[in-house]
């Protein structure tokens, strides 16, 4: 695939990603700071994509820049992600594709929050405990998961995940933003 054909395919790819997210051009303009007319011209191929335009679009669509432009693969299958720390927890992305199902390794320090704040959001989550203990408050249920145990739940149910101690905990999490459920085949 030559550079011209890669650039020619960016517009349809941008439109496809936006429609998959069920976002309007106005929604995307608000999120990226790029005008609706510029976004429209990019999607229709009337404007050539520049790095200045593609970077905020890749962030908005939660895709890697090379996926946004559908660049040819480099051949290296390794996922090289940098650990990210949020609220004292370390998250390591295990998937290269930011849209759709996401997998993470979580490292959680011991939680000293006696009354957790339950939250809800769209999606479905699968949680596998590697080491330590993980506390899952799911609606009215309060569970402690041990290594090797798995929980899966609809994230529209009020929930909270933490570490009751006494040591740090590690878990794998798979999250589906549109409520995809995990399917295990034998």
PDB file of C-alpha atoms in Angstrom:
ATOM      1  CA  UNK A   1       0.000   0.000   0.000  1.00  0.00           C
ATOM      2  CA  UNK A   2       1.532   3.345  -1.039  1.00  0.00           C
ATOM      3  CA  UNK A   3       1.315   6.638   0.869  1.00  0.00           C
ATOM      4  CA  UNK A   4      -1.384   8.093  -1.417  1.00  0.00           C
ATOM      5  CA  UNK A   5      -3.747   5.175  -0.875  1.00  0.00           C
ATOM      6  CA  UNK A   6      -3.113   5.277   2.903  1.00  0.00           C
ATOM      7  CA  UNK A   7      -4.007   8.993   2.954  1.00  0.00           C
ATOM      8  CA  UNK A   8      -7.039   8.421   0.708  1.00  0.00           C
ATOM      9  CA  UNK A   9      -8.415   5.866   3.204  1.00  0.00           C
ATOM     10  CA  UNK A  10      -8.086   8.145   6.260  1.00  0.00           C
ATOM     11  CA  UNK A  11     -11.369  10.011   5.612  1.00  0.00           C
ATOM     12  CA  UNK A  12     -13.568   6.904   5.427  1.00  0.00           C
ATOM     13  CA  UNK A  13     -11.734   5.480   8.461  1.00  0.00           C
ATOM     14  CA  UNK A  14     -12.430   8.674  10.465  1.00  0.00           C
ATOM     15  CA  UNK A  15     -16.103   8.524   9.512  1.00  0.00           C
ATOM     16  CA  UNK A  16     -16.323   4.828  10.430  1.00  0.00           C
ATOM     17  CA  UNK A  17     -14.769   5.434  13.866  1.00  0.00           C
ATOM     18  CA  UNK A  18     -17.077   8.379  14.563  1.00  0.00           C
ATOM     19  CA  UNK A  19     -20.174   6.411  13.554  1.00  0.00           C
ATOM     20  CA  UNK A  20     -19.082   3.419  15.667  1.00  0.00           C
ATOM     21  CA  UNK A  21     -18.997   5.772  18.654  1.00  0.00           C
ATOM     22  CA  UNK A  22     -22.413   7.136  17.606  1.00  0.00           C
ATOM     23  CA  UNK A  23     -20.920  10.640  17.724  1.00  0.00           C
ATOM     24  CA  UNK A  24     -21.942  13.568  15.550  1.00  0.00           C
ATOM     25  CA  UNK A  25     -19.503  15.904  13.847  1.00  0.00           C
ATOM     26  CA  UNK A  26     -20.553  18.475  16.466  1.00  0.00           C
ATOM     27  CA  UNK A  27     -19.710  16.082  19.307  1.00  0.00           C
ATOM     28  CA  UNK A  28     -16.301  15.405  17.804  1.00  0.00           C
ATOM     29  CA  UNK A  29     -15.662  19.105  17.158  1.00  0.00           C
ATOM     30  CA  UNK A  30     -16.408  19.892  20.797  1.00  0.00           C
ATOM     31  CA  UNK A  31     -14.138  17.085  21.996  1.00  0.00           C
ATOM     32  CA  UNK A  32     -11.171  17.906  19.728  1.00  0.00           C
ATOM     33  CA  UNK A  33     -11.415  21.651  19.123  1.00  0.00           C
ATOM     34  CA  UNK A  34     -11.450  21.004  15.358  1.00  0.00           C
ATOM     35  CA  UNK A  35     -14.237  22.778  13.453  1.00  0.00           C
ATOM     36  CA  UNK A  36     -17.191  20.813  12.091  1.00  0.00           C
ATOM     37  CA  UNK A  37     -16.372  21.960   8.547  1.00  0.00           C
ATOM     38  CA  UNK A  38     -12.761  20.734   8.831  1.00  0.00           C
ATOM     39  CA  UNK A  39     -13.929  17.394  10.214  1.00  0.00           C
ATOM     40  CA  UNK A  40     -16.460  17.066   7.404  1.00  0.00           C
ATOM     41  CA  UNK A  41     -13.821  17.829   4.754  1.00  0.00           C
ATOM     42  CA  UNK A  42     -11.431  15.311   6.339  1.00  0.00           C
ATOM     43  CA  UNK A  43     -14.074  12.581   6.293  1.00  0.00           C
ATOM     44  CA  UNK A  44     -15.065  13.305   2.694  1.00  0.00           C
ATOM     45  CA  UNK A  45     -11.440  13.396   1.522  1.00  0.00           C
ATOM     46  CA  UNK A  46     -11.605  17.070   0.509  1.00  0.00           C
ATOM     47  CA  UNK A  47      -8.877  17.910   3.041  1.00  0.00           C
ATOM     48  CA  UNK A  48      -5.608  16.058   3.517  1.00  0.00           C
ATOM     49  CA  UNK A  49      -5.005  14.855   7.070  1.00  0.00           C
ATOM     50  CA  UNK A  50      -2.122  16.441   8.971  1.00  0.00           C
ATOM     51  CA  UNK A  51      -0.487  15.314  12.171  1.00  0.00           C
ATOM     52  CA  UNK A  52      -1.927  18.399  13.889  1.00  0.00           C
ATOM     53  CA  UNK A  53      -5.454  17.146  13.066  1.00  0.00           C
ATOM     54  CA  UNK A  54      -4.852  13.412  13.477  1.00  0.00           C
ATOM     55  CA  UNK A  55      -3.396  13.501  16.998  1.00  0.00           C
ATOM     56  CA  UNK A  56      -6.526  14.912  18.714  1.00  0.00           C
ATOM     57  CA  UNK A  57      -8.726  12.649  16.571  1.00  0.00           C
ATOM     58  CA  UNK A  58      -6.759   9.556  17.596  1.00  0.00           C
ATOM     59  CA  UNK A  59      -7.168  10.592  21.244  1.00  0.00           C
ATOM     60  CA  UNK A  60     -10.894  11.227  20.820  1.00  0.00           C
ATOM     61  CA  UNK A  61     -11.474   7.886  19.100  1.00  0.00           C
ATOM     62  CA  UNK A  62      -9.136   6.133  21.554  1.00  0.00           C
ATOM     63  CA  UNK A  63      -7.080   4.516  18.817  1.00  0.00           C
ATOM     64  CA  UNK A  64      -3.375   4.504  18.096  1.00  0.00           C
ATOM     65  CA  UNK A  65      -2.297   6.909  15.363  1.00  0.00           C
ATOM     66  CA  UNK A  66      -1.140   4.073  13.088  1.00  0.00           C
ATOM     67  CA  UNK A  67      -4.548   2.421  13.473  1.00  0.00           C
ATOM     68  CA  UNK A  68      -6.284   5.694  12.670  1.00  0.00           C
ATOM     69  CA  UNK A  69      -4.497   5.930   9.337  1.00  0.00           C
ATOM     70  CA  UNK A  70      -4.548   2.139   8.907  1.00  0.00           C
ATOM     71  CA  UNK A  71      -0.805   2.139   8.367  1.00  0.00           C
ATOM     72  CA  UNK A  72       0.788  -1.137   7.312  1.00  0.00           C
ATOM     73  CA  UNK A  73       1.900  -3.268  10.262  1.00  0.00           C
ATOM     74  CA  UNK A  74       5.514  -3.115  11.310  1.00  0.00           C
ATOM     75  CA  UNK A  75       5.629  -6.818  12.095  1.00  0.00           C
ATOM     76  CA  UNK A  76       6.331  -6.520  15.822  1.00  0.00           C
ATOM     77  CA  UNK A  77       3.438  -8.168  17.713  1.00  0.00           C
ATOM     78  CA  UNK A  78       4.570  -7.051  21.164  1.00  0.00           C
ATOM     79  CA  UNK A  79       2.337  -4.667  23.085  1.00  0.00           C
ATOM     80  CA  UNK A  80       4.523  -1.957  24.569  1.00  0.00           C
ATOM     81  CA  UNK A  81       2.515   0.083  26.970  1.00  0.00           C
ATOM     82  CA  UNK A  82       3.650   2.371  29.706  1.00  0.00           C
ATOM     83  CA  UNK A  83       2.173   1.814  33.158  1.00  0.00           C
ATOM     84  CA  UNK A  84      -0.297   4.494  34.162  1.00  0.00           C
ATOM     85  CA  UNK A  85      -1.069   5.371  37.779  1.00  0.00           C
ATOM     86  CA  UNK A  86      -4.578   6.505  38.758  1.00  0.00           C
ATOM     87  CA  UNK A  87      -5.790   6.925  42.323  1.00  0.00           C
ATOM     88  CA  UNK A  88      -2.715   5.063  43.592  1.00  0.00           C
ATOM     89  CA  UNK A  89      -3.335   2.047  41.359  1.00  0.00           C
ATOM     90  CA  UNK A  90      -1.088   1.020  38.489  1.00  0.00           C
ATOM     91  CA  UNK A  91      -2.746   0.042  35.208  1.00  0.00           C
ATOM     92  CA  UNK A  92      -0.839  -1.661  32.393  1.00  0.00           C
ATOM     93  CA  UNK A  93      -2.727  -1.914  29.118  1.00  0.00           C
ATOM     94  CA  UNK A  94      -2.471  -5.360  27.552  1.00  0.00           C
ATOM     95  CA  UNK A  95      -4.254  -4.453  24.346  1.00  0.00           C
ATOM     96  CA  UNK A  96      -2.941  -2.375  21.531  1.00  0.00           C
ATOM     97  CA  UNK A  97      -6.333  -1.384  20.134  1.00  0.00           C
ATOM     98  CA  UNK A  98      -7.967   1.308  22.283  1.00  0.00           C
ATOM     99  CA  UNK A  99     -11.525   0.791  20.990  1.00  0.00           C
ATOM    100  CA  UNK A 100     -13.739  -2.189  21.864  1.00  0.00           C
ATOM    101  CA  UNK A 101     -12.622  -4.767  24.411  1.00  0.00           C
ATOM    102  CA  UNK A 102      -9.758  -3.563  26.607  1.00  0.00           C
ATOM    103  CA  UNK A 103      -7.546  -5.653  28.857  1.00  0.00           C
ATOM    104  CA  UNK A 104      -5.431  -4.374  31.727  1.00  0.00           C
ATOM    105  CA  UNK A 105      -3.231  -5.684  34.472  1.00  0.00           C
ATOM    106  CA  UNK A 106      -3.999  -3.796  37.680  1.00  0.00           C
ATOM    107  CA  UNK A 107      -1.683  -3.534  40.661  1.00  0.00           C
ATOM    108  CA  UNK A 108      -3.564  -2.278  43.710  1.00  0.00           C
ATOM    109  CA  UNK A 109      -2.026  -1.192  47.002  1.00  0.00           C
ATOM    110  CA  UNK A 110      -3.900  -2.030  50.198  1.00  0.00           C
ATOM    111  CA  UNK A 111      -7.018   0.143  50.354  1.00  0.00           C
ATOM    112  CA  UNK A 112      -7.763   2.004  53.535  1.00  0.00           C
ATOM    113  CA  UNK A 113     -11.159   3.243  52.322  1.00  0.00           C
ATOM    114  CA  UNK A 114     -13.640   1.782  54.849  1.00  0.00           C
ATOM    115  CA  UNK A 115     -16.762   2.858  52.946  1.00  0.00           C
ATOM    116  CA  UNK A 116     -16.156   2.707  49.187  1.00  0.00           C
ATOM    117  CA  UNK A 117     -18.005   4.927  46.734  1.00  0.00           C
ATOM    118  CA  UNK A 118     -19.935   2.781  44.264  1.00  0.00           C
ATOM    119  CA  UNK A 119     -20.035   3.978  40.660  1.00  0.00           C
ATOM    120  CA  UNK A 120     -21.825   2.980  37.479  1.00  0.00           C
ATOM    121  CA  UNK A 121     -20.989   3.350  33.789  1.00  0.00           C
ATOM    122  CA  UNK A 122     -21.748   1.644  30.496  1.00  0.00           C
ATOM    123  CA  UNK A 123     -19.948  -1.604  29.879  1.00  0.00           C
ATOM    124  CA  UNK A 124     -19.204  -5.085  31.097  1.00  0.00           C
ATOM    125  CA  UNK A 125     -16.158  -6.181  33.112  1.00  0.00           C
ATOM    126  CA  UNK A 126     -14.371  -9.451  33.741  1.00  0.00           C
ATOM    127  CA  UNK A 127     -11.894  -9.577  36.648  1.00  0.00           C
ATOM    128  CA  UNK A 128      -9.340 -12.340  37.388  1.00  0.00           C
ATOM    129  CA  UNK A 129      -7.252 -12.187  40.580  1.00  0.00           C
ATOM    130  CA  UNK A 130      -3.596 -13.088  40.070  1.00  0.00           C
ATOM    131  CA  UNK A 131      -2.289 -12.438  43.592  1.00  0.00           C
ATOM    132  CA  UNK A 132      -3.394 -10.848  46.845  1.00  0.00           C
ATOM    133  CA  UNK A 133      -7.075 -10.317  47.556  1.00  0.00           C
ATOM    134  CA  UNK A 134      -9.549  -8.116  45.712  1.00  0.00           C
ATOM    135  CA  UNK A 135     -12.709  -6.741  47.273  1.00  0.00           C
ATOM    136  CA  UNK A 136     -15.644  -6.326  44.897  1.00  0.00           C
ATOM    137  CA  UNK A 137     -18.677  -4.445  46.119  1.00  0.00           C
ATOM    138  CA  UNK A 138     -21.393  -5.080  43.546  1.00  0.00           C
ATOM    139  CA  UNK A 139     -24.776  -3.628  44.380  1.00  0.00           C
ATOM    140  CA  UNK A 140     -25.660  -5.067  47.785  1.00  0.00           C
ATOM    141  CA  UNK A 141     -23.055  -7.858  47.589  1.00  0.00           C
ATOM    142  CA  UNK A 142     -19.625  -7.478  49.216  1.00  0.00           C
ATOM    143  CA  UNK A 143     -17.199 -10.143  47.977  1.00  0.00           C
ATOM    144  CA  UNK A 144     -13.515 -10.870  48.559  1.00  0.00           C
ATOM    145  CA  UNK A 145     -11.897 -12.646  45.621  1.00  0.00           C
ATOM    146  CA  UNK A 146      -8.803 -14.809  46.145  1.00  0.00           C
ATOM    147  CA  UNK A 147      -6.103 -15.702  43.564  1.00  0.00           C
ATOM    148  CA  UNK A 148      -7.578 -17.718  40.699  1.00  0.00           C
ATOM    149  CA  UNK A 149     -11.115 -16.450  41.232  1.00  0.00           C
ATOM    150  CA  UNK A 150     -13.031 -14.637  38.524  1.00  0.00           C
ATOM    151  CA  UNK A 151     -15.961 -12.247  38.587  1.00  0.00           C
ATOM    152  CA  UNK A 152     -17.851 -10.774  35.665  1.00  0.00           C
ATOM    153  CA  UNK A 153     -20.478  -8.086  35.914  1.00  0.00           C
ATOM    154  CA  UNK A 154     -22.463  -5.423  34.145  1.00  0.00           C
ATOM    155  CA  UNK A 155     -20.873  -2.078  35.077  1.00  0.00           C
ATOM    156  CA  UNK A 156     -24.297  -0.421  35.132  1.00  0.00           C
ATOM    157  CA  UNK A 157     -24.679  -2.173  38.505  1.00  0.00           C
ATOM    158  CA  UNK A 158     -23.210   0.106  41.206  1.00  0.00           C
ATOM    159  CA  UNK A 159     -19.742  -1.286  41.944  1.00  0.00           C
ATOM    160  CA  UNK A 160     -16.352  -0.685  43.521  1.00  0.00           C
ATOM    161  CA  UNK A 161     -13.112  -2.675  43.320  1.00  0.00           C
ATOM    162  CA  UNK A 162     -10.389  -2.424  45.958  1.00  0.00           C
ATOM    163  CA  UNK A 163      -7.760  -4.303  47.939  1.00  0.00           C
ATOM    164  CA  UNK A 164      -8.625  -5.325  51.515  1.00  0.00           C
ATOM    165  CA  UNK A 165      -5.004  -6.349  52.175  1.00  0.00           C
ATOM    166  CA  UNK A 166      -2.837  -7.372  53.793  1.00  0.00           C
ATOM    167  CA  UNK A 167      -0.573  -7.282  50.684  1.00  0.00           C
ATOM    168  CA  UNK A 168      -0.745  -5.552  47.276  1.00  0.00           C
ATOM    169  CA  UNK A 169      -3.072  -7.288  44.816  1.00  0.00           C
ATOM    170  CA  UNK A 170      -2.705  -7.961  41.111  1.00  0.00           C
ATOM    171  CA  UNK A 171      -5.595  -8.664  38.772  1.00  0.00           C
ATOM    172  CA  UNK A 172      -6.360  -8.901  35.093  1.00  0.00           C
ATOM    173  CA  UNK A 173      -9.381  -6.956  33.899  1.00  0.00           C
ATOM    174  CA  UNK A 174     -11.164  -7.087  30.571  1.00  0.00           C
ATOM    175  CA  UNK A 175     -13.586  -4.282  29.931  1.00  0.00           C
ATOM    176  CA  UNK A 176     -16.126  -4.007  27.133  1.00  0.00           C
ATOM    177  CA  UNK A 177     -17.440  -0.453  26.755  1.00  0.00           C
ATOM    178  CA  UNK A 178     -20.665  -1.450  24.961  1.00  0.00           C
ATOM    179  CA  UNK A 179     -21.492  -4.286  27.319  1.00  0.00           C
ATOM    180  CA  UNK A 180     -19.786  -7.110  25.464  1.00  0.00           C
ATOM    181  CA  UNK A 181     -19.657 -10.255  27.566  1.00  0.00           C
ATOM    182  CA  UNK A 182     -16.653 -12.547  27.701  1.00  0.00           C
ATOM    183  CA  UNK A 183     -17.026 -15.858  25.895  1.00  0.00           C
ATOM    184  CA  UNK A 184     -14.808 -18.782  26.846  1.00  0.00           C
ATOM    185  CA  UNK A 185     -14.520 -21.627  24.371  1.00  0.00           C
ATOM    186  CA  UNK A 186     -13.018 -25.005  25.188  1.00  0.00           C
TER     187      UNK A 186
END
